[in-house]
Tab-separated table of C-alpha atoms in Angstrom:
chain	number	residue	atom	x	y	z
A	1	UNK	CA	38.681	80.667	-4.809
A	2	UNK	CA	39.601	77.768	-2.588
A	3	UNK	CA	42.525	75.831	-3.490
A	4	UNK	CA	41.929	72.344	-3.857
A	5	UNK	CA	44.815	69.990	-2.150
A	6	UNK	CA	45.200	66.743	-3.747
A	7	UNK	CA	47.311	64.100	-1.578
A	8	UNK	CA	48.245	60.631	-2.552
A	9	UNK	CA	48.072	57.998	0.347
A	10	UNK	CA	49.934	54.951	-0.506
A	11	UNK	CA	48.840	51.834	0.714
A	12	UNK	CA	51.023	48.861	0.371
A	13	UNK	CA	49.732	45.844	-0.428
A	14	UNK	CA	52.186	43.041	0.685
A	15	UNK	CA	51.076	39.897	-0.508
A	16	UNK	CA	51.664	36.555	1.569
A	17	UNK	CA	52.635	33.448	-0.716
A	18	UNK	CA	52.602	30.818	1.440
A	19	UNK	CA	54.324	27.308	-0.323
A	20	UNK	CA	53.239	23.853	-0.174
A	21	UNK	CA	55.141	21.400	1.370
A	22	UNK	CA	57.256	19.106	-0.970
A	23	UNK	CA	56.286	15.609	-2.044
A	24	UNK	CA	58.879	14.628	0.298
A	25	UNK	CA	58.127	16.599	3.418
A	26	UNK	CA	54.233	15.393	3.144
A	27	UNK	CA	56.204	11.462	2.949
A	28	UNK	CA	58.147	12.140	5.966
A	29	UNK	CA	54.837	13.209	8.096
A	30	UNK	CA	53.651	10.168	10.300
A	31	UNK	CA	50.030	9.268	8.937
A	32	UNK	CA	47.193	9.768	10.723
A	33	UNK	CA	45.313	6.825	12.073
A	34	UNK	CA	41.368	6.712	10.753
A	35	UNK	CA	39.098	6.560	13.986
A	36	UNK	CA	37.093	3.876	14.564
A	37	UNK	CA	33.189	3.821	15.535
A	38	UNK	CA	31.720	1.502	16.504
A	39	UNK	CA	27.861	0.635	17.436
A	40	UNK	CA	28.822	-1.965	19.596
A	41	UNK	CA	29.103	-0.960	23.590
A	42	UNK	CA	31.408	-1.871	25.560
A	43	UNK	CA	30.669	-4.227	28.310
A	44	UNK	CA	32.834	-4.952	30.975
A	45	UNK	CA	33.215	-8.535	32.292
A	46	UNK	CA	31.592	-9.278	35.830
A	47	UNK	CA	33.632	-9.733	38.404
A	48	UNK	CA	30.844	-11.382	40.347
A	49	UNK	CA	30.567	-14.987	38.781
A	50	UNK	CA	27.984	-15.846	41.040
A	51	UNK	CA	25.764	-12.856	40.917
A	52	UNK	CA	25.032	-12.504	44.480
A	53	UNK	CA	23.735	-9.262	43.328
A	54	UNK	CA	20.502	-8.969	41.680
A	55	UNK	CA	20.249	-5.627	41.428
A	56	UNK	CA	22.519	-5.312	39.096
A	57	UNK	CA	20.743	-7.536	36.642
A	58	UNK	CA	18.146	-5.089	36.895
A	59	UNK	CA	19.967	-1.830	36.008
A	60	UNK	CA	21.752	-4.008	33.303
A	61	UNK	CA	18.507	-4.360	31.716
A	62	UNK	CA	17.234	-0.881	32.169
A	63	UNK	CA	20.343	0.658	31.361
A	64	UNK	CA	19.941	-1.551	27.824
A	65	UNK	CA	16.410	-1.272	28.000
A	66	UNK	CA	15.573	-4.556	27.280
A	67	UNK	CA	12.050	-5.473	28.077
A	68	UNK	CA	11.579	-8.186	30.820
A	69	UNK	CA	9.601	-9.998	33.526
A	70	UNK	CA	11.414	-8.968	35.425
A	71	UNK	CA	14.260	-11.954	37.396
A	72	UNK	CA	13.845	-14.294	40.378
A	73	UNK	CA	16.362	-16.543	42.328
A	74	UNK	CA	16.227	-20.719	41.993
A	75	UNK	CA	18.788	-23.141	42.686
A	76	UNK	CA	21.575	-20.727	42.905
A	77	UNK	CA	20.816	-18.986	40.215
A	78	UNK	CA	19.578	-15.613	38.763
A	79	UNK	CA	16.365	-16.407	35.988
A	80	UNK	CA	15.673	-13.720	33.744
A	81	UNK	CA	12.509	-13.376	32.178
A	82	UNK	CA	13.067	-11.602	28.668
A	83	UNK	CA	10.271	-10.431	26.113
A	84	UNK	CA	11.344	-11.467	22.750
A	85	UNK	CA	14.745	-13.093	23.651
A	86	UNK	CA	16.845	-13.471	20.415
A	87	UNK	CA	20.356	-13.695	19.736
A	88	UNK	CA	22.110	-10.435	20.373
A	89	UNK	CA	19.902	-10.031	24.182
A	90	UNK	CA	21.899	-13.481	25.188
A	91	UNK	CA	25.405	-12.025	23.299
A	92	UNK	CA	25.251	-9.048	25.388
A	93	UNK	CA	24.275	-10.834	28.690
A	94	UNK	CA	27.106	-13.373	27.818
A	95	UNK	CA	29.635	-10.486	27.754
A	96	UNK	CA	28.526	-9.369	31.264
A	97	UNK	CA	27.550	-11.969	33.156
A	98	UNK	CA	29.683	-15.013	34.278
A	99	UNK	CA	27.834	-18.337	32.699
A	100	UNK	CA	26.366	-20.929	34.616
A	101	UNK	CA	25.205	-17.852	37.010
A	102	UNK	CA	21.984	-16.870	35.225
A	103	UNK	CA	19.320	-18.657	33.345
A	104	UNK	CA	16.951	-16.905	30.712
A	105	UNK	CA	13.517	-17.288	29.840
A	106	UNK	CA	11.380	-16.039	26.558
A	107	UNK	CA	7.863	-14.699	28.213
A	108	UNK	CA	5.308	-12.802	26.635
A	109	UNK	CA	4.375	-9.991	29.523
A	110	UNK	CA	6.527	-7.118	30.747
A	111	UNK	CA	6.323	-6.797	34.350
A	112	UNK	CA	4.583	-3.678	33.700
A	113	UNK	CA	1.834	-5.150	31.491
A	114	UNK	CA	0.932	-7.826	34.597
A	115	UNK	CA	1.123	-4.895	37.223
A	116	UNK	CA	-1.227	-2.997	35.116
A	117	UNK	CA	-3.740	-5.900	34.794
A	118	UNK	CA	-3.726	-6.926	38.335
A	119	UNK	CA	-4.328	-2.491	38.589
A	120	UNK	CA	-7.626	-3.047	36.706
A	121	UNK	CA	-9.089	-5.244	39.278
A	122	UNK	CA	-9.061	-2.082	41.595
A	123	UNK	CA	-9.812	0.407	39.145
A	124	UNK	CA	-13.208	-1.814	38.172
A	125	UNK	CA	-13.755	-2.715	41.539
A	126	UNK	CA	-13.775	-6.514	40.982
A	127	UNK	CA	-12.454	-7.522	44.492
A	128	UNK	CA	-15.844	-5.983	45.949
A	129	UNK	CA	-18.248	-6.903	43.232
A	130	UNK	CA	-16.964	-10.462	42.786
A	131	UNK	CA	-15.894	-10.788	46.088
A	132	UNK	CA	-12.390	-12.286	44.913
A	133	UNK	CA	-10.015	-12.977	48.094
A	134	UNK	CA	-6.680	-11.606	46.152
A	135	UNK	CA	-4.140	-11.308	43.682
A	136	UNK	CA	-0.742	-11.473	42.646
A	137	UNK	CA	2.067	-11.181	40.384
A	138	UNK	CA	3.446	-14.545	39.558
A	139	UNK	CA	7.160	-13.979	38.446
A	140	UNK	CA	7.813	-17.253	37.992
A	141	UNK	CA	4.850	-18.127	35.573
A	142	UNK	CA	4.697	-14.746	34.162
A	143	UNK	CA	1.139	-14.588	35.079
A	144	UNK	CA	-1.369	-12.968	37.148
A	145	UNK	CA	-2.806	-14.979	40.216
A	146	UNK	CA	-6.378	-14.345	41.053
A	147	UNK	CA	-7.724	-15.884	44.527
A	148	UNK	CA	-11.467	-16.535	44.092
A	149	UNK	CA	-14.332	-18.418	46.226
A	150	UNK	CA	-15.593	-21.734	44.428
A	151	UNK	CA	-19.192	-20.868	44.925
A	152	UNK	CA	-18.750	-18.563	41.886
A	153	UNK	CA	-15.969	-19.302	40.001
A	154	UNK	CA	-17.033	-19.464	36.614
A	155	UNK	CA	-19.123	-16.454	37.067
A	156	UNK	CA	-16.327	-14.460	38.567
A	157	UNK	CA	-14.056	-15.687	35.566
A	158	UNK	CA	-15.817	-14.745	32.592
A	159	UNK	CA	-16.440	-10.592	34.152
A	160	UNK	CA	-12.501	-10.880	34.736
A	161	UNK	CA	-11.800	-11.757	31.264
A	162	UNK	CA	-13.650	-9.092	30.220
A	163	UNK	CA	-11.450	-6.441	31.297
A	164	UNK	CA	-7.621	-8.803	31.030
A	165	UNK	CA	-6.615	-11.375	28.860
A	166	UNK	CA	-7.437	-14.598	29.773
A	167	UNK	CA	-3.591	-16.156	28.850
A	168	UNK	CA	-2.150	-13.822	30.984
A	169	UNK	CA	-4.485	-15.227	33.878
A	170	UNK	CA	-4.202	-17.736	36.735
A	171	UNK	CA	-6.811	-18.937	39.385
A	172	UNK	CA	-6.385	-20.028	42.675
A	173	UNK	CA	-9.821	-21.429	43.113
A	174	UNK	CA	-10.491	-21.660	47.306
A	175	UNK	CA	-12.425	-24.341	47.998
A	176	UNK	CA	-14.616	-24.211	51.556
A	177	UNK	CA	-12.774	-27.446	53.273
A	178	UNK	CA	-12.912	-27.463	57.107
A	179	UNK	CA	-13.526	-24.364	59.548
A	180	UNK	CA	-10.614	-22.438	59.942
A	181	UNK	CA	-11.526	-21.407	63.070
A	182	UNK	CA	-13.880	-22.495	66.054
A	183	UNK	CA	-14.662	-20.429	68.899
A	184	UNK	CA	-16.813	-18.777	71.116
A	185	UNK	CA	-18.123	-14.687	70.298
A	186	UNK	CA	-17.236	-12.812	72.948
A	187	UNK	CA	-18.044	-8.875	71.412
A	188	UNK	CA	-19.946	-8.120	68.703
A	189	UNK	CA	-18.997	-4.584	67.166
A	190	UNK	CA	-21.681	-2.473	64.879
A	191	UNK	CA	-19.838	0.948	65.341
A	192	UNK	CA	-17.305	0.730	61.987
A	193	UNK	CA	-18.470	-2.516	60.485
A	194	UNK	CA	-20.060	-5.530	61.357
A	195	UNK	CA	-17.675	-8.008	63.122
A	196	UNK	CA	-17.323	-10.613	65.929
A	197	UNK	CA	-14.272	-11.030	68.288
A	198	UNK	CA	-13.610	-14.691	68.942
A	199	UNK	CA	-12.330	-16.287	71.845
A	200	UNK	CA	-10.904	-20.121	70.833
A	201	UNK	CA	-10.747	-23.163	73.345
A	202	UNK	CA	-7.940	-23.206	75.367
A	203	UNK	CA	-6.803	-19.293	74.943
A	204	UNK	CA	-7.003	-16.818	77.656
A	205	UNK	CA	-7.616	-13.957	75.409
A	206	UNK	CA	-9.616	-13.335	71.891
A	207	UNK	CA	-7.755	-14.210	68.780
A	208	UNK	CA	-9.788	-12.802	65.827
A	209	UNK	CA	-12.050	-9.787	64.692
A	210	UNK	CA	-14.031	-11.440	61.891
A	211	UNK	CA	-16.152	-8.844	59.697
A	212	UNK	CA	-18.886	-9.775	57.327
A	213	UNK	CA	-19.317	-8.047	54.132
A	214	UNK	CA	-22.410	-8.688	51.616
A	215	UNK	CA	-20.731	-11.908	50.568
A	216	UNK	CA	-20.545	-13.448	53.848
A	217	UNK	CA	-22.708	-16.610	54.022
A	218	UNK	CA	-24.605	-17.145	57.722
A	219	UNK	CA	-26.184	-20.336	58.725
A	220	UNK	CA	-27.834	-21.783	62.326
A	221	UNK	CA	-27.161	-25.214	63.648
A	222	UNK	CA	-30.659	-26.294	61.210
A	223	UNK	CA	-28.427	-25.096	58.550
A	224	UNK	CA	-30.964	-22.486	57.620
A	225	UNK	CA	-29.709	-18.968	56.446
A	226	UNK	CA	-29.515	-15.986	59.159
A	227	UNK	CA	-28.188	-12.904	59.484
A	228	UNK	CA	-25.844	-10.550	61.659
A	229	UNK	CA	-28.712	-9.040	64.001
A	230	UNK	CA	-29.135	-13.043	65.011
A	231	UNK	CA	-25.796	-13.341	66.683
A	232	UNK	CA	-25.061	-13.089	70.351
A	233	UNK	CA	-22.518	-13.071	72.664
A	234	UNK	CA	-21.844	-16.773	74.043
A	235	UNK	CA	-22.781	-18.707	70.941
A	236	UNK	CA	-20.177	-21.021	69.256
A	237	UNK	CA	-19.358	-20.607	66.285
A	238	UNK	CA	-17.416	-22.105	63.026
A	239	UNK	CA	-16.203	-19.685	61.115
A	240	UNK	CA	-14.155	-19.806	57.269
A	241	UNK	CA	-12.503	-17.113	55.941
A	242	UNK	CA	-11.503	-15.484	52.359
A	243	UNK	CA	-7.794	-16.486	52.670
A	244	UNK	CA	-6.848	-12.909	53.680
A	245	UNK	CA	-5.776	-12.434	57.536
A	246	UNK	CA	-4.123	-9.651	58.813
A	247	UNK	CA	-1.504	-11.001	61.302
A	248	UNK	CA	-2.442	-8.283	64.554
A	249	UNK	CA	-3.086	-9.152	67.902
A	250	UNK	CA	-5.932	-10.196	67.491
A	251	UNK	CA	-5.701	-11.453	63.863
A	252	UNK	CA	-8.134	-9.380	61.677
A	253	UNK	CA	-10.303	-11.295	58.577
A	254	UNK	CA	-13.070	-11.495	56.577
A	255	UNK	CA	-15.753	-14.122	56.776
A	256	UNK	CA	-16.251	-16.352	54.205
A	257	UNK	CA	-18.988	-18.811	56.079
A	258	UNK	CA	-20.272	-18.888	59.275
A	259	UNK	CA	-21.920	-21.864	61.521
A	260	UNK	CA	-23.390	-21.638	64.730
A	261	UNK	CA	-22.525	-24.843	66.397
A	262	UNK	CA	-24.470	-27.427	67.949
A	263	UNK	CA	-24.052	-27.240	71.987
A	264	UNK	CA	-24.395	-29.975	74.094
């Protein structure tokens, strides 16, 4: 029969009291100061009072995401287009900016808003169908500017407002006035697209290509309507164009209206 050994391990359990401090130790403690948050940023003073740099009105206003018109520069000072200026937009600008730098303005379009309107006249290809001369971005007015012919203004306006809002719309309507240039064809091309060189009085060499597109209005000294397989080399010529020219040597444009002049 096995003997059973029974041993005893002791364990001992030592037991940690650990004592609070005294009313009077916790009174002789320095207090803790309670941190303070606060919502507001800080914003650092400019040291530029007269804002020669723009740029930094920019990033300012990204940074803070503030929506805007983006800014310009008139009479020595920075404008600032803002959408939905209040109160706390012109607190925080005055806490950055030096004043009597920077003037700001309430508009209703981001710049983003008029670059993606002025976008649609590509992406619906108005410029070709309504044969409209141009566009741009007015900062200033907070507006798109749209360059069109005044043969068919009204026309051209009402398929525009179709596609943008009419308030945040311009026109620069081009009236035909005088020739903008008179001269002499000296080439006629036919191999990329249909255009004339021109040779004007008193040059030694050509000055313009002027192409023709479907819009491009061609009259003879009767004033009766012709077309591009009537021209030749050695007839004079007046000749308007759409308001674009591409400044090359020689100039490139578009024809608008074309005379053939009477020769003595």
């Amino acid at each position: 029969m096995r003997k059973m050994i029974f041993g005893w391990i002791w364990i001992p359990v030592v037991i940690l009291l650990i004592s609070g401090c005294s009313e009077a130790q916790q009174a002789n403690k320095e207090s803790v100061p309670t941190p303070v948050i606060s919502s507001e940023p800080q914003i650092l003073a400019s040291t530029n009072p007269a804002m020669d740099d723009p740029g930094a009105v920019k990033t300012f206003l990204s940074a803070q995401k503030i929506p805007n018109g983006d800014i310009y520069l008139q009479d020595n000072k920075v404008h600032i287009n803002i959408v939905g200026l209040n109160s706390e937009i012109e607190q925080s600008l005055a806490q950055t900016f030096t004043a009597g730098t920077y003037e700001l303005h309430d508009v209703k379009y981001t710049m983003q808003e008029l670059l993606a309107a002025q976008e649609l006249l590509h992406e619906q290809e108005l410029y070709q169908k309504l044969n409209l001369y141009g566009s741009g971005v007015d900062t200033i007015g907070n507006k798109v500017t749209i360059t069109i012919p005044s043969d068919d203004a009204e026309a051209a306006k009402l398929e525009i407002e179709k596609w943008i809002d009419p308030k945040m719309l311009t026109y620069d309507i081009s009236e035909i006035g005088d020739p903008h240039v008179v001269g002499t064809i000296v080439d006629i091309d036919t191999k990329q697209a249909k255009r004339i060189l021109i040779l004007e009085p008193g040059n030694e060499d050509p000055s313009y290509w002027f192409t023709f597109n479907a819009k491009s209005e061609m009259f003879n000294e009767a004033g009766e309507t012709i077309s591009f397989k009537d021209l030749r080399v050695g007839q004079q010529v007046k000749l308007w164009n759409t308001g674009m020219v591409l400044e090359s040597f020689p100039a490139l444009a578009s024809v608008r209206r074309m005379e053939l002049a009477v020769t003595e």
